[in-house]
PDB file of C-alpha atoms in Angstrom:
ATOM      1  CA  MET A   1      -0.003  -0.150   0.026  1.00 42.00           C
ATOM      2  CA  MET A   2       1.573   3.336  -0.769  1.00 45.00           C
ATOM      3  CA  SER A   3       1.435   6.168   1.751  1.00 46.00           C
ATOM      4  CA  THR A   4      -0.737   8.971   1.098  1.00 49.00           C
ATOM      5  CA  GLU A   5       1.903  11.412   2.645  1.00 71.00           C
ATOM      6  CA  ASN A   6       4.147  10.887  -0.480  1.00 85.00           C
ATOM      7  CA  SER A   7       2.654  10.488  -3.961  1.00 89.00           C
ATOM      8  CA  LYS A   8       3.365  11.293  -7.516  1.00 91.00           C
ATOM      9  CA  ALA A   9       0.875  14.263  -7.195  1.00 93.00           C
ATOM     10  CA  THR A  10       2.520  15.569  -4.108  1.00 92.00           C
ATOM     11  CA  GLY A  11       5.846  14.696  -4.643  1.00 93.00           C
ATOM     12  CA  TYR A  12       8.406  12.551  -2.709  1.00 92.00           C
ATOM     13  CA  ALA A  13      10.538  14.136   0.190  1.00 91.00           C
ATOM     14  CA  ARG A  14      14.382  13.495   0.024  1.00 90.00           C
ATOM     15  CA  LYS A  15      16.695  12.504   2.656  1.00 92.00           C
ATOM     16  CA  GLU A  16      19.381  14.963   3.827  1.00 93.00           C
ATOM     17  CA  TYR A  17      22.587  12.917   4.911  1.00 94.00           C
ATOM     18  CA  GLY A  18      25.082  15.806   6.398  1.00 93.00           C
ATOM     19  CA  VAL A  19      27.562  14.799   3.504  1.00 94.00           C
ATOM     20  CA  GLY A  20      27.954  15.410  -0.050  1.00 95.00           C
ATOM     21  CA  VAL A  21      25.965  13.316  -2.344  1.00 97.00           C
ATOM     22  CA  LYS A  22      25.937  12.399  -5.977  1.00 97.00           C
ATOM     23  CA  ARG A  23      23.118  10.361  -7.673  1.00 97.00           C
ATOM     24  CA  TYR A  24      23.139   7.749 -10.489  1.00 98.00           C
ATOM     25  CA  CYS A  25      19.994   7.221 -12.768  1.00 98.00           C
ATOM     26  CA  GLN A  26      19.266   3.816 -13.895  1.00 98.00           C
ATOM     27  CA  THR A  27      16.312   2.101 -16.273  1.00 98.00           C
ATOM     28  CA  LEU A  28      14.913  -1.074 -16.671  1.00 97.00           C
ATOM     29  CA  ASP A  29      11.731  -2.709 -18.141  1.00 97.00           C
ATOM     30  CA  LEU A  30       9.516  -5.400 -16.884  1.00 98.00           C
ATOM     31  CA  LYS A  31       7.640  -7.744 -18.792  1.00 97.00           C
ATOM     32  CA  ASN A  32       4.684  -6.156 -19.878  1.00 98.00           C
ATOM     33  CA  ASP A  33       1.931  -8.351 -18.015  1.00 98.00           C
ATOM     34  CA  PRO A  34      -0.098  -6.561 -15.143  1.00 98.00           C
ATOM     35  CA  GLU A  35       0.169  -9.413 -12.998  1.00 98.00           C
ATOM     36  CA  LEU A  36       3.703  -9.779 -13.251  1.00 98.00           C
ATOM     37  CA  ILE A  37       3.975  -6.036 -12.669  1.00 98.00           C
ATOM     38  CA  ALA A  38       1.790  -6.229  -9.362  1.00 98.00           C
ATOM     39  CA  LYS A  39       3.870  -8.976  -8.152  1.00 98.00           C
ATOM     40  CA  TYR A  40       6.928  -7.281  -8.878  1.00 98.00           C
ATOM     41  CA  ILE A  41       5.879  -4.049  -7.030  1.00 98.00           C
ATOM     42  CA  GLU A  42       4.605  -6.026  -4.282  1.00 98.00           C
ATOM     43  CA  ALA A  43       8.465  -7.608  -3.949  1.00 98.00           C
ATOM     44  CA  HIS A  44       9.607  -4.443  -3.518  1.00 98.00           C
ATOM     45  CA  ASP A  45       7.008  -2.755  -0.673  1.00 97.00           C
ATOM     46  CA  GLN A  46       8.432  -2.621   2.976  1.00 95.00           C
ATOM     47  CA  TYR A  47       6.521  -5.650   4.171  1.00 97.00           C
ATOM     48  CA  HIS A  48       7.883  -8.193   1.231  1.00 98.00           C
ATOM     49  CA  SER A  49      11.344  -6.600   0.167  1.00 97.00           C
ATOM     50  CA  TRP A  50      14.231  -8.938   1.572  1.00 98.00           C
ATOM     51  CA  PRO A  51      15.844  -7.835   4.350  1.00 98.00           C
ATOM     52  CA  GLU A  52      19.123  -9.226   3.556  1.00 98.00           C
ATOM     53  CA  ILE A  53      18.980  -7.242   0.085  1.00 98.00           C
ATOM     54  CA  ARG A  54      18.428  -3.790   1.865  1.00 98.00           C
ATOM     55  CA  ALA A  55      21.110  -4.389   4.055  1.00 98.00           C
ATOM     56  CA  GLY A  56      23.570  -5.184   1.304  1.00 98.00           C
ATOM     57  CA  ILE A  57      22.635  -2.228  -0.439  1.00 98.00           C
ATOM     58  CA  ARG A  58      23.475  -0.447   2.634  1.00 98.00           C
ATOM     59  CA  GLU A  59      26.595  -2.422   3.260  1.00 98.00           C
ATOM     60  CA  VAL A  60      28.137  -1.084  -0.110  1.00 98.00           C
ATOM     61  CA  GLY A  61      27.825   2.554   0.527  1.00 98.00           C
ATOM     62  CA  ILE A  62      24.487   3.276  -1.148  1.00 98.00           C
ATOM     63  CA  LEU A  63      22.495   5.746   0.900  1.00 98.00           C
ATOM     64  CA  GLU A  64      19.116   5.523  -0.522  1.00 98.00           C
ATOM     65  CA  MET A  65      17.447   3.731  -3.542  1.00 97.00           C
ATOM     66  CA  GLU A  66      14.172   4.809  -5.231  1.00 97.00           C
ATOM     67  CA  ILE A  67      12.609   3.162  -7.908  1.00 98.00           C
ATOM     68  CA  TYR A  68       9.649   4.685  -9.814  1.00 98.00           C
ATOM     69  CA  ILE A  69       7.451   3.022 -12.151  1.00 98.00           C
ATOM     70  CA  GLU A  70       5.219   3.736 -15.162  1.00 98.00           C
ATOM     71  CA  GLY A  71       3.502   1.241 -16.936  1.00 98.00           C
ATOM     72  CA  ASN A  72       6.116  -1.427 -17.363  1.00 98.00           C
ATOM     73  CA  HIS A  73       9.195   0.836 -17.195  1.00 98.00           C
ATOM     74  CA  LEU A  74      11.106   1.158 -14.291  1.00 98.00           C
ATOM     75  CA  PHE A  75      13.391   4.292 -13.359  1.00 98.00           C
ATOM     76  CA  MET A  76      15.939   3.751 -10.369  1.00 98.00           C
ATOM     77  CA  ILE A  77      17.692   6.857  -8.456  1.00 98.00           C
ATOM     78  CA  VAL A  78      20.827   5.760  -6.513  1.00 98.00           C
ATOM     79  CA  GLU A  79      22.373   8.180  -3.948  1.00 98.00           C
ATOM     80  CA  THR A  80      25.779   7.650  -2.569  1.00 98.00           C
ATOM     81  CA  PRO A  81      28.511   9.919  -1.321  1.00 97.00           C
ATOM     82  CA  VAL A  82      30.876  11.833  -3.456  1.00 97.00           C
ATOM     83  CA  ASP A  83      33.694   9.042  -3.210  1.00 97.00           C
ATOM     84  CA  PHE A  84      31.275   6.001  -3.957  1.00 98.00           C
ATOM     85  CA  ASP A  85      32.876   3.917  -6.851  1.00 98.00           C
ATOM     86  CA  TRP A  86      30.088   2.609  -8.807  1.00 97.00           C
ATOM     87  CA  ASP A  87      32.034  -0.528 -10.362  1.00 96.00           C
ATOM     88  CA  THR A  88      33.724  -1.265  -6.995  1.00 97.00           C
ATOM     89  CA  ALA A  89      30.219  -1.382  -5.172  1.00 97.00           C
ATOM     90  CA  MET A  90      28.302  -3.408  -7.808  1.00 95.00           C
ATOM     91  CA  ALA A  91      31.047  -6.083  -7.782  1.00 94.00           C
ATOM     92  CA  LYS A  92      30.882  -6.468  -3.871  1.00 96.00           C
ATOM     93  CA  LEU A  93      26.875  -6.373  -3.796  1.00 95.00           C
ATOM     94  CA  ALA A  94      26.636  -9.371  -6.316  1.00 93.00           C
ATOM     95  CA  THR A  95      28.307 -11.396  -3.811  1.00 95.00           C
ATOM     96  CA  LEU A  96      26.533 -10.636  -0.639  1.00 96.00           C
ATOM     97  CA  PRO A  97      23.920 -12.579   0.885  1.00 96.00           C
ATOM     98  CA  ARG A  98      21.087 -13.896  -1.091  1.00 97.00           C
ATOM     99  CA  GLN A  99      22.145 -11.253  -3.836  1.00 94.00           C
ATOM    100  CA  ALA A 100      22.077 -13.743  -6.468  1.00 93.00           C
ATOM    101  CA  GLU A 101      18.795 -15.625  -5.445  1.00 95.00           C
ATOM    102  CA  TRP A 102      17.309 -12.120  -5.487  1.00 95.00           C
ATOM    103  CA  GLU A 103      18.501 -11.298  -8.432  1.00 94.00           C
ATOM    104  CA  ALA A 104      17.066 -14.611  -9.933  1.00 93.00           C
ATOM    105  CA  TYR A 105      13.739 -14.322  -8.501  1.00 96.00           C
ATOM    106  CA  THR A 106      13.083 -10.406  -9.767  1.00 96.00           C
ATOM    107  CA  ALA A 107      14.381 -11.796 -13.089  1.00 95.00           C
ATOM    108  CA  ILE A 108      10.981 -13.319 -13.428  1.00 96.00           C
ATOM    109  CA  PHE A 109       9.301 -10.018 -13.929  1.00 97.00           C
ATOM    110  CA  GLN A 110      12.171  -8.359 -15.747  1.00 97.00           C
ATOM    111  CA  ASP A 111      12.965  -8.266 -19.588  1.00 95.00           C
ATOM    112  CA  CYS A 112      16.060  -9.372 -19.381  1.00 92.00           C
ATOM    113  CA  LYS A 113      18.270 -12.445 -19.799  1.00 86.00           C
ATOM    114  CA  PRO A 114      18.555 -15.007 -16.962  1.00 83.00           C
ATOM    115  CA  GLY A 115      21.603 -15.017 -14.692  1.00 86.00           C
ATOM    116  CA  CYS A 116      22.121 -11.213 -14.989  1.00 86.00           C
ATOM    117  CA  THR A 117      23.269  -9.457 -12.030  1.00 85.00           C
ATOM    118  CA  SER A 118      21.686  -6.219 -10.901  1.00 87.00           C
ATOM    119  CA  ASP A 119      24.463  -3.951 -12.704  1.00 84.00           C
ATOM    120  CA  GLN A 120      23.947  -6.099 -15.767  1.00 89.00           C
ATOM    121  CA  LYS A 121      20.045  -5.709 -15.715  1.00 93.00           C
ATOM    122  CA  TRP A 122      19.690  -2.095 -15.265  1.00 95.00           C
ATOM    123  CA  THR A 123      20.978   0.731 -17.607  1.00 96.00           C
ATOM    124  CA  LEU A 124      22.861   3.790 -16.201  1.00 96.00           C
ATOM    125  CA  MET A 125      21.512   6.782 -17.610  1.00 97.00           C
ATOM    126  CA  GLU A 126      23.111   9.966 -18.887  1.00 97.00           C
ATOM    127  CA  ARG A 127      21.820  13.304 -17.641  1.00 96.00           C
ATOM    128  CA  ILE A 128      21.065  15.738 -20.579  1.00 96.00           C
ATOM    129  CA  PHE A 129      19.617  18.502 -18.524  1.00 96.00           C
ATOM    130  CA  HIS A 130      19.525  20.087 -15.082  1.00 94.00           C
ATOM    131  CA  LEU A 131      18.651  23.757 -13.868  1.00 96.00           C
ATOM    132  CA  TYR A 132      21.898  25.587 -15.457  1.00 95.00           C
ATOM    133  CA  GLU A 133      23.595  28.189 -13.105  1.00 88.00           C
TER     134      GLU A 133
END
């Protein structure tokens, strides 16, 4: 169930960390099947997402990870400290407890090849606009 505090109409509050932060943005498509999409959303809610996966994300240094959906298109925002190294963190994440199991499970819903790691499924995006100074 989605919170009424934050919604696509009212916006989503951003956490403050007290340190410099950088952001990575990624995209991925789900299989275009409403039942699978609903199960994927449920697998990521606070009651069904696996604690070991959330712990692993934090262990590699990620401060926040958000996934947004429109139809079968996903958009992920990952916030990290400024000195975060993406490749090192993703390599470590792939080895953490239950990570391979989680990737195999979520692949059922995702439009990707079986056996892919998270870093192989998601496509990093290039920023093409921001409010220039």
